[in-house]
Amino acid sequence: MVTGAGARLRAVYVACAMAAVPTTTPTTAPLRSGRRRIGDRVGDGALRTITALAALAVVVLLGAIVYKILHLAHSAWSTYGLHFVTAKTWDPVHKAFGALPFIYGTAISSLIALLISAPLAIGIALYLTELAPKGVRGVVGSLIEMLAAIPSVVLGLWGILVLGPFLANHLEPWLHRKLGFIGIFGAPEATGTGLFTAGLILTIMVVPIVASICRELFMQVPADLEEGALALGTTRWEMIRGVTLPATRSGIAAALILGLGRALGEAIAVTQVIGGGTRITNNVFGPGDTLASKIAASYQGAASSLEQSSLLYLGALLLIIGLVVNLVAQVIVRRFDPLREAR
Amino acid sequence: MGNRSDTISIDVAPVEIAQRRHAPLPENREVVFDVQDLGVRYGATTAVSGVDFDIYRNMITAVIGPSGCGKSTFIRCLNRMNDLVPGAQVDGKILYHGEDLYGSGVDPVEVRRRIGMVFQRPNPFPKSIYDNVAWGPRVLGMRKDLDERVERALRGAALWEEVKDRLKRSALSLSGGQQQRLCIARAIAIEPEVLLLDEPASALDPIATTSIEELMHGLKRDFTLVIVTHNMQQAARVADMTAFFSLEVGEGRRTGVLVEYDATEKIFTNPSDQRTEDYVTGRFG
Amino acid sequence: MAVAAERISLRATGRSRRRLRLNRVMEGVAVLAASVALAALGIVVVSVVVRAWPALHVSLFTQTPNLFGGPGGGISSAIVGSALIVAMATGMALPVGVLAAIFMTEFARPRVAAAIQLFLDVLNGVPTIVTGIFVYGLLVIGHLQSAYAGAFALAVVMLPLVARATQEVLLLVPNTLREASLALGVSRWRTVVGVIIPTTLGGILTGTVIAMARAAGETAPLLFTCSIFAPAVSTDVTHALPNIPVLIFTYSEQPDPALHQQAWAAALVLMAFILITSLTARGLLARSRRKLTHG
């Protein structure tokens, strides 16, 4: 029995070896010679060099982006220095420029997006991993991925022509009437453009990204941990709260930070729906601008070279914020391990 | 912090059966599970069928049989863990103290709260040792005297002495055997009536295995235990009653069936079914 | 058979009832979340289709935009421009991305590969408007806006997508395949060119197609590099070419309803393109996975 199997294995091995070794190769050939060998060495070296150069190009490209952007912002930097970041006015007529209104607009619109998309995305991911019947799972998952594929300019178009008017006529006046006393739900704009609308559009962009990462995270939680929880007589929700979410929380944080990065950097759709403005207002229905949308809105040119340079300074700020946010998220993602999240 | 397992002899031979105290009389015992013509299907394939026997209170019942005979599938029916497997369909009845486990209105969450389970691979939560045990009672609303409850459970699982000074440490810092005892502590902390053990020692080394087996003898006083094992010696060592499952092969289908159920001593020394005898003697003969 | 002294109830009562109710509420919330996302998708898609419908004539694809606004006209020049720009961007991003991925999986030490992967992920996170400014500073200042500048900006967006997708499929290639080839005395580069690339071609194409779909809809990188309005159909890549994303963007900011309708129509064309490419990519991916997992 054993010998039979051994013989069979040997036969297979020999057959493989015969197929592999070209019969014309003289077995006595010296180990390092022949033109083919040299050609191979050159080929290996060439491929290695070319691919290494391509990889290097990635690094150089990122470096060049950082360098070029900082370089472009230099002239506004030498005029304003760090004071630019805290200056509240953006007045092309009097040539006074500051970034604070746009930092504020970026923060508020991203915050709105994050507050709405966090529960939504986690809920979707939980539905897809824990609840959805097998057949539905794939379809719903792909449809939500399709949401991420809608170009931002199309979402912006929809935001300005469909969502904005709807919000202006229905939701915003209602919120203003009912919750206006809080102070953040001020009088709506007639067009429905403003920070809140921008936040909603950003939500649509952020949700599929965060949901798809969270879905992967939840699938990584070992099934026997979840069974261990259910075997204690806990409900599915108690299991999720007690085991699934704690085991994935740093991953969820990273997913939300990546979503934040997306929201901060989105220019086009936000430009279309945010209304444009340089005042800092606590009314979320009011118009404003984010760093990215201010730059995008000024694409047709600036009135003065100082304004142009200030716009480039905004770009540098956006780049720095974007890089920091992304690096943080990437570092967390790389450290993620669902089994090492001990309390 | 005595490492008690070191002092235990690990070389326990099946001979021991003969020397064991007499098998208790099932007739005097209270029936916990009355399994009636149980069958489980996954889609078109039948995993087990026609299983019919009683499981008695405060005894250790072992389920043995070759791999693939549906032992695990069977034990997972006893606390409705099979509900979690998509496409699993349970036929027949399991009466738990006369109440049909699969009857309408029965809540699987409530079932699992009374019938705890320990799994093949130790699966402590990525939490501290303390929180692993305390989490269940906390969620289930047994917050009173939680520290005491945790200590009691850890003592019950013979783990207290080893971990009492590092309750806040991660459970993942424990050894495999300690992790499995922690899982037992976790299960008994919510005071179930029954403890199901699905090959609880198959991932452990012999020393850890011995300590788990020792532990089971102690737990018998307070709980009804059902253990699935592929290790016959283990069944012989720990169980009062043994159910032998086998595979019935026909028309390209393999279905698990219950061949024989009796006192462990009888199963291993004088089985009434030829298949049981073949299995019991064949493996280690 | 002894009868249990007390009747045990397995029904949920009291506290467990509340726990079950909370569980049901939370499950409802999850279902609701998924429904909200699906509803958003449905509403956006239906809005685009309904509003684009009246503008869907053959003329949309054959005519150029009306210079003076008003109804009629088409987006043919923008379609041609977008196709050219995306094709050029793919031509730039594809080789660099694939080669960089080959370096990461076939040559680089793990630490180096991890570092490059980090660079790619961070590059992917650079706001696209910043990419636009970068290319503006690099190629447009002192020159003119041009299709190749726009293509370069889109290539920067595509590069990390192509490279990461390629890396993922290369990592799927079982090591035994590499070893089998090397064990035959075949050199490394012949192994890569003759064995690894052919087996992963489907996956590489998938990544490329997905990146193309993404690039086709990107507006921000083009604003500063290729956004000057030129209605005529042109293939002169040294000048700014009209393209679909910028057309939608500028039309959406106009008060003219006729232009809005054209924008909706352009949006529908764009989304149809993306849908078709995504479905193609899905098919390619399924095929290449089958090939890799089943020999």
XYZ file of N, CA and C in Angstrom, chain C residues 22-176:
465
model
N -34.887 45.615 21.947
C -33.759 46.469 21.557
C -33.038 45.854 20.353
N -32.863 44.527 20.424
C -32.203 43.842 19.317
C -32.967 44.069 18.018
N -34.294 43.940 18.120
C -35.090 44.108 16.907
C -35.004 45.547 16.402
N -34.991 46.504 17.324
C -34.870 47.914 16.929
C -33.553 48.146 16.207
N -32.461 47.613 16.772
C -31.159 47.855 16.165
C -31.070 47.174 14.797
N -31.656 45.980 14.680
C -31.672 45.324 13.371
C -32.459 46.170 12.380
N -33.554 46.752 12.874
C -34.339 47.639 12.022
C -33.518 48.838 11.560
N -32.710 49.378 12.484
C -31.869 50.529 12.138
C -30.895 50.152 11.022
N -30.311 48.948 11.132
C -29.356 48.518 10.105
C -30.052 48.371 8.751
N -31.236 47.771 8.763
C -31.979 47.626 7.507
C -32.308 49.007 6.954
N -32.699 49.913 7.856
C -33.034 51.273 7.438
C -31.822 51.951 6.795
N -30.664 51.779 7.413
C -29.448 52.404 6.878
C -29.199 51.942 5.453
N -29.311 50.621 5.249
C -29.096 50.099 3.899
C -30.158 50.644 2.942
N -31.400 50.743 3.426
C -32.462 51.250 2.556
C -32.210 52.707 2.182
N -31.729 53.495 3.149
C -31.466 54.906 2.861
C -30.426 55.028 1.746
N -29.358 54.223 1.855
C -28.316 54.293 0.836
C -28.862 53.880 -0.530
N -29.658 52.803 -0.547
C -30.225 52.353 -1.819
C -31.181 53.415 -2.375
N -31.954 54.040 -1.465
C -32.880 55.076 -1.909
C -32.119 56.240 -2.520
N -31.010 56.637 -1.877
C -30.206 57.744 -2.410
C -29.740 57.405 -3.820
N -29.223 56.169 -3.981
C -28.770 55.759 -5.309
C -29.920 55.820 -6.305
N -31.072 55.255 -5.891
C -32.223 55.222 -6.781
C -32.668 56.623 -7.177
N -32.756 57.519 -6.192
C -33.241 58.864 -6.486
C -32.293 59.587 -7.437
N -30.975 59.467 -7.176
C -30.012 60.158 -8.053
C -30.126 59.603 -9.476
N -30.144 58.279 -9.596
C -30.172 57.680 -10.934
C -31.466 58.064 -11.666
N -32.595 57.953 -10.956
C -33.870 58.274 -11.594
C -33.901 59.753 -11.989
N -33.416 60.643 -11.103
C -33.376 62.068 -11.441
C -32.606 62.299 -12.734
N -31.440 61.661 -12.820
C -30.600 61.881 -14.005
C -31.329 61.378 -15.247
N -31.867 60.166 -15.165
C -32.500 59.576 -16.352
C -33.708 60.418 -16.783
N -34.569 60.756 -15.812
C -35.794 61.493 -16.153
C -35.468 62.851 -16.765
N -34.517 63.531 -16.155
C -34.231 64.877 -16.642
C -33.396 64.877 -17.911
N -32.663 63.811 -18.134
C -31.855 63.764 -19.352
C -32.685 63.295 -20.540
N -33.786 62.596 -20.242
C -34.558 61.944 -21.297
C -34.905 62.861 -22.468
N -35.489 64.064 -22.212
C -35.897 64.916 -23.344
C -34.729 65.329 -24.240
N -33.513 65.311 -23.685
C -32.369 65.776 -24.483
C -31.684 64.647 -25.234
N -32.216 63.433 -25.068
C -31.545 62.296 -25.702
C -31.954 62.170 -27.170
N -31.242 62.852 -28.025
C -31.428 62.706 -29.474
C -30.107 62.270 -30.057
N -30.176 61.888 -31.314
C -28.919 61.591 -32.007
C -28.042 62.829 -32.014
N -28.709 63.997 -32.084
C -27.943 65.250 -32.186
C -27.043 65.463 -30.979
N -27.427 64.862 -29.846
C -26.598 65.003 -28.646
C -25.189 64.493 -28.917
N -25.110 63.428 -29.726
C -23.824 62.808 -29.969
C -23.148 63.313 -31.237
N -23.935 64.054 -32.076
C -23.349 64.479 -33.347
C -23.061 65.975 -33.388
N -23.798 66.749 -32.580
C -23.624 68.196 -32.678
C -22.733 68.732 -31.571
N -22.266 69.942 -31.815
C -21.460 70.618 -30.802
C -22.370 71.561 -30.018
N -21.925 72.049 -28.875
C -22.784 72.914 -28.056
C -23.210 74.168 -28.804
N -24.439 74.623 -28.506
C -24.920 75.894 -29.034
C -24.131 77.032 -28.429
N -23.564 77.842 -29.290
C -22.709 78.926 -28.783
C -23.484 79.910 -27.927
N -24.756 80.118 -28.286
C -25.506 81.162 -27.588
C -26.513 80.589 -26.615
N -26.301 79.387 -26.182
C -27.239 78.767 -25.258
C -28.517 78.397 -25.958
N -29.574 78.227 -25.164
C -30.848 77.844 -25.745
C -30.887 76.376 -26.062
N -32.086 75.887 -26.449
C -32.237 74.451 -26.680
C -31.472 73.991 -27.910
N -31.294 72.680 -28.012
C -30.586 72.104 -29.147
C -29.101 72.008 -28.882
N -28.385 71.572 -29.879
C -26.950 71.390 -29.733
C -26.639 70.057 -29.107
N -25.353 69.718 -29.088
C -24.954 68.420 -28.552
C -23.675 68.530 -27.756
N -23.176 67.387 -27.393
C -21.958 67.380 -26.588
C -20.867 66.556 -27.268
N -20.952 66.466 -28.595
C -20.011 65.601 -29.308
C -18.563 65.995 -29.031
N -18.299 67.322 -29.013
C -16.915 67.744 -28.812
C -16.416 67.322 -27.428
N -17.309 67.389 -26.432
C -16.902 67.003 -25.078
C -16.656 65.507 -24.992
N -17.480 64.714 -25.722
C -17.276 63.261 -25.706
C -15.914 62.929 -26.302
N -15.618 63.553 -27.464
C -14.330 63.306 -28.111
C -13.188 63.730 -27.190
N -13.344 64.924 -26.597
C -12.288 65.433 -25.716
C -12.057 64.519 -24.536
N -13.157 64.115 -23.871
C -13.020 63.236 -22.704
C -12.352 61.931 -23.084
N -12.788 61.357 -24.228
C -12.212 60.084 -24.653
C -10.706 60.223 -24.846
N -10.304 61.324 -25.517
C -8.878 61.533 -25.771
C -8.100 61.697 -24.473
N -8.645 62.523 -23.574
C -7.918 62.815 -22.336
C -7.776 61.549 -21.488
N -8.892 60.806 -21.363
C -8.835 59.593 -20.539
C -7.894 58.572 -21.178
N -7.927 58.473 -22.503
C -7.034 57.524 -23.175
C -5.581 57.895 -22.920
N -5.271 59.184 -23.025
C -3.887 59.599 -22.769
C -3.495 59.348 -21.317
N -4.426 59.654 -20.414
C -4.128 59.441 -18.992
C -3.848 57.970 -18.722
N -4.653 57.104 -19.362
C -4.435 55.668 -19.183
C -3.067 55.273 -19.728
N -2.730 55.838 -20.881
C -1.432 55.554 -21.476
C -0.282 55.932 -20.559
N -0.480 56.974 -19.764
C 0.592 57.362 -18.842
C 0.569 56.529 -17.561
N -0.628 56.324 -17.004
C -0.711 55.691 -15.681
C -0.497 54.187 -15.754
N -0.967 53.560 -16.838
C -0.930 52.088 -16.903
C 0.492 51.523 -16.797
N 1.425 51.966 -17.679
C 2.757 51.346 -17.578
C 3.439 51.611 -16.239
N 3.373 52.852 -15.789
C 4.063 53.169 -14.531
C 3.440 52.371 -13.387
N 2.115 52.347 -13.363
C 1.436 51.651 -12.266
C 1.751 50.167 -12.258
N 1.680 49.536 -13.442
C 1.920 48.095 -13.509
C 3.376 47.784 -13.153
N 4.297 48.576 -13.683
C 5.715 48.320 -13.392
C 6.010 48.497 -11.903
N 5.446 49.554 -11.327
C 5.685 49.785 -9.897
C 5.146 48.609 -9.090
N 3.980 48.090 -9.505
C 3.409 46.946 -8.782
C 4.293 45.717 -8.933
N 4.828 45.516 -10.135
C 5.722 44.371 -10.334
C 6.947 44.496 -9.443
N 7.463 45.718 -9.344
C 8.614 45.914 -8.467
C 8.268 45.518 -7.025
N 7.082 45.965 -6.589
C 6.698 45.700 -5.198
C 6.576 44.206 -4.905
N 5.967 43.459 -5.846
C 5.714 42.050 -5.515
C 6.858 41.136 -5.932
N 7.626 41.509 -6.970
C 8.606 40.563 -7.495
C 10.036 40.863 -7.064
N 10.341 42.121 -6.804
C 11.746 42.455 -6.547
C 12.001 43.046 -5.167
N 11.109 43.939 -4.721
C 11.418 44.719 -3.528
C 11.411 43.851 -2.283
N 12.235 44.250 -1.307
C 12.162 43.620 0.005
C 10.853 44.059 0.666
N 10.342 43.261 1.591
C 9.020 43.562 2.175
C 8.901 44.978 2.727
N 9.958 45.447 3.393
C 9.867 46.786 3.977
C 9.751 47.859 2.904
N 10.532 47.686 1.831
C 10.486 48.651 0.736
C 9.101 48.622 0.087
N 8.608 47.405 -0.132
C 7.287 47.275 -0.744
C 6.224 47.940 0.121
N 6.331 47.744 1.435
C 5.346 48.353 2.341
C 5.429 49.876 2.266
N 6.658 50.396 2.155
C 6.826 51.846 2.083
C 6.190 52.385 0.810
N 6.438 51.703 -0.315
C 5.864 52.184 -1.576
C 4.340 52.097 -1.533
N 3.853 51.037 -0.909
C 2.403 50.908 -0.785
C 1.829 52.078 0.011
N 2.537 52.464 1.063
C 2.081 53.609 1.857
C 2.065 54.867 0.996
N 3.140 55.064 0.205
C 3.187 56.227 -0.675
C 1.990 56.223 -1.630
N 1.697 55.050 -2.192
C 0.578 54.960 -3.134
C -0.740 55.310 -2.448
N -0.924 54.798 -1.225
C -2.175 55.063 -0.523
C -2.294 56.538 -0.167
N -1.172 57.144 0.225
C -1.218 58.572 0.544
C -1.465 59.370 -0.733
N -0.809 58.972 -1.825
C -1.028 59.656 -3.105
C -2.504 59.577 -3.487
N -3.109 58.442 -3.223
C -4.527 58.270 -3.518
C -5.380 59.201 -2.671
N -4.844 59.604 -1.508
C -5.614 60.470 -0.634
C -5.397 61.945 -0.884
N -4.476 62.298 -1.779
C -4.261 63.719 -2.084
C -5.529 64.265 -2.730
N -6.078 65.371 -2.189
C -7.286 65.932 -2.800
C -7.053 66.211 -4.285
N -8.032 65.829 -5.114
C -7.794 65.921 -6.557
C -7.646 67.368 -7.030
N -8.250 68.287 -6.290
C -8.084 69.689 -6.684
C -6.623 70.104 -6.506
N -5.969 69.518 -5.478
C -4.548 69.810 -5.265
C -3.719 69.236 -6.405
N -4.086 68.044 -6.847
C -3.426 67.460 -8.014
C -3.541 68.411 -9.204
N -4.741 68.977 -9.359
C -4.950 69.940 -10.440
C -4.021 71.133 -10.311
N -3.897 71.670 -9.107
C -3.012 72.828 -8.907
C -1.564 72.447 -9.205
N -1.183 71.236 -8.768
C 0.180 70.764 -9.000
C 0.498 70.754 -10.488
N -0.393 70.177 -11.279
C -0.136 70.094 -12.716
C -0.209 71.492 -13.343
N -1.100 72.298 -12.796
C -1.188 73.693 -13.241
C 0.169 74.381 -13.049
N 0.742 74.209 -11.862
C 2.041 74.820 -11.585
C 3.144 74.228 -12.435
N 3.009 72.940 -12.756
C 4.074 72.234 -13.458
C 4.023 72.465 -14.967
N 2.816 72.397 -15.541
C 2.706 72.381 -17.008
C 1.947 73.567 -17.597
N 1.146 74.256 -16.781
C 0.281 75.285 -17.371
C 0.841 76.692 -17.190
N 1.380 76.984 -16.018
C 1.948 78.324 -15.799
C 3.047 78.564 -16.839
N 2.938 79.649 -17.534
C 3.930 79.966 -18.551
C 3.615 79.315 -19.887
N 2.688 78.388 -19.906
C 2.229 77.793 -21.168
C 0.736 78.039 -21.277
N 0.042 77.064 -21.805
C -1.413 77.180 -21.890
C -2.035 75.940 -21.296
N -3.316 76.035 -21.011
C -4.020 74.806 -20.670
C -3.983 73.886 -21.875
N -3.918 72.589 -21.599
C -3.860 71.667 -22.726
C -4.448 70.323 -22.325
N -4.792 69.549 -23.332
C -5.363 68.230 -23.068
C -4.330 67.341 -22.395
N -3.044 67.492 -22.804
C -2.080 66.591 -22.175
C -1.832 66.960 -20.723
N -1.934 68.257 -20.388
C -1.820 68.627 -18.972
C -2.974 68.001 -18.182
N -4.168 68.101 -18.753
C -5.323 67.486 -18.092
C -5.136 65.986 -17.949
N -4.624 65.369 -19.021
C -4.413 63.921 -18.986
C -3.391 63.564 -17.922
N -2.352 64.384 -17.802
C -1.336 64.103 -16.798
C -1.952 64.166 -15.395
N -2.792 65.191 -15.176
C -3.442 65.312 -13.867
C -4.307 64.082 -13.584
N -5.055 63.637 -14.595
C -5.884 62.440 -14.393
C -5.011 61.210 -14.170
N -3.856 61.173 -14.843
C -2.959 60.032 -14.669
C -2.470 59.953 -13.227
N -2.236 61.119 -12.608
C -1.809 61.116 -11.205
C -2.909 60.505 -10.331
N -4.166 60.805 -10.693
C -5.286 60.223 -9.939
C -5.359 58.718 -10.170
N -5.105 58.299 -11.418
C -5.249 56.883 -11.762
C -4.113 56.014 -11.244
N -2.926 56.605 -11.177
C -1.729 55.805 -10.879
C -1.869 54.923 -9.633
N -2.238 55.490 -8.474
C -2.332 54.608 -7.303
C -3.403 53.534 -7.459
N -4.485 53.846 -8.161
C -5.545 52.843 -8.347
C -5.025 51.674 -9.175
N -4.353 51.997 -10.289
C -3.826 50.938 -11.154
C -2.773 50.121 -10.407
N -1.856 50.827 -9.729
C -0.751 50.126 -9.077
C -1.263 49.205 -7.972
N -2.181 49.700 -7.151
C -2.665 48.888 -6.035
C -3.468 47.696 -6.545
N -4.310 47.936 -7.570
C -5.101 46.826 -8.108
C -4.176 45.757 -8.690
N -3.145 46.201 -9.423
C -2.203 45.246 -10.010
C -1.474 44.486 -8.914
N -1.048 45.216 -7.883
C -0.346 44.569 -6.776
C -1.211 43.470 -6.156
N -2.503 43.794 -5.975
C -3.387 42.795 -5.352
C -3.455 41.512 -6.179
N -3.585 41.644 -7.514
C -3.670 40.404 -8.299
C -2.332 39.696 -8.352
N -1.236 40.463 -8.372
C 0.071 39.801 -8.393
C 0.275 38.997 -7.120
N -0.267 39.517 -6.012
C -0.124 38.791 -4.750
C -0.962 37.519 -4.738
N -1.973 37.476 -5.624
C -2.806 36.276 -5.701
C -2.096 35.130 -6.417
N -1.083 35.503 -7.229
C -0.361 34.455 -7.959
C 0.322 33.553 -6.944
N 0.018 32.258 -6.959
C 0.639 31.384 -5.960
C 2.149 31.329 -6.148
N 2.869 31.312 -5.045
C 4.322 31.296 -5.112
C 4.847 30.062 -5.823
N 4.050 28.974 -5.751
C 4.490 27.744 -6.408
C 4.662 27.957 -7.907
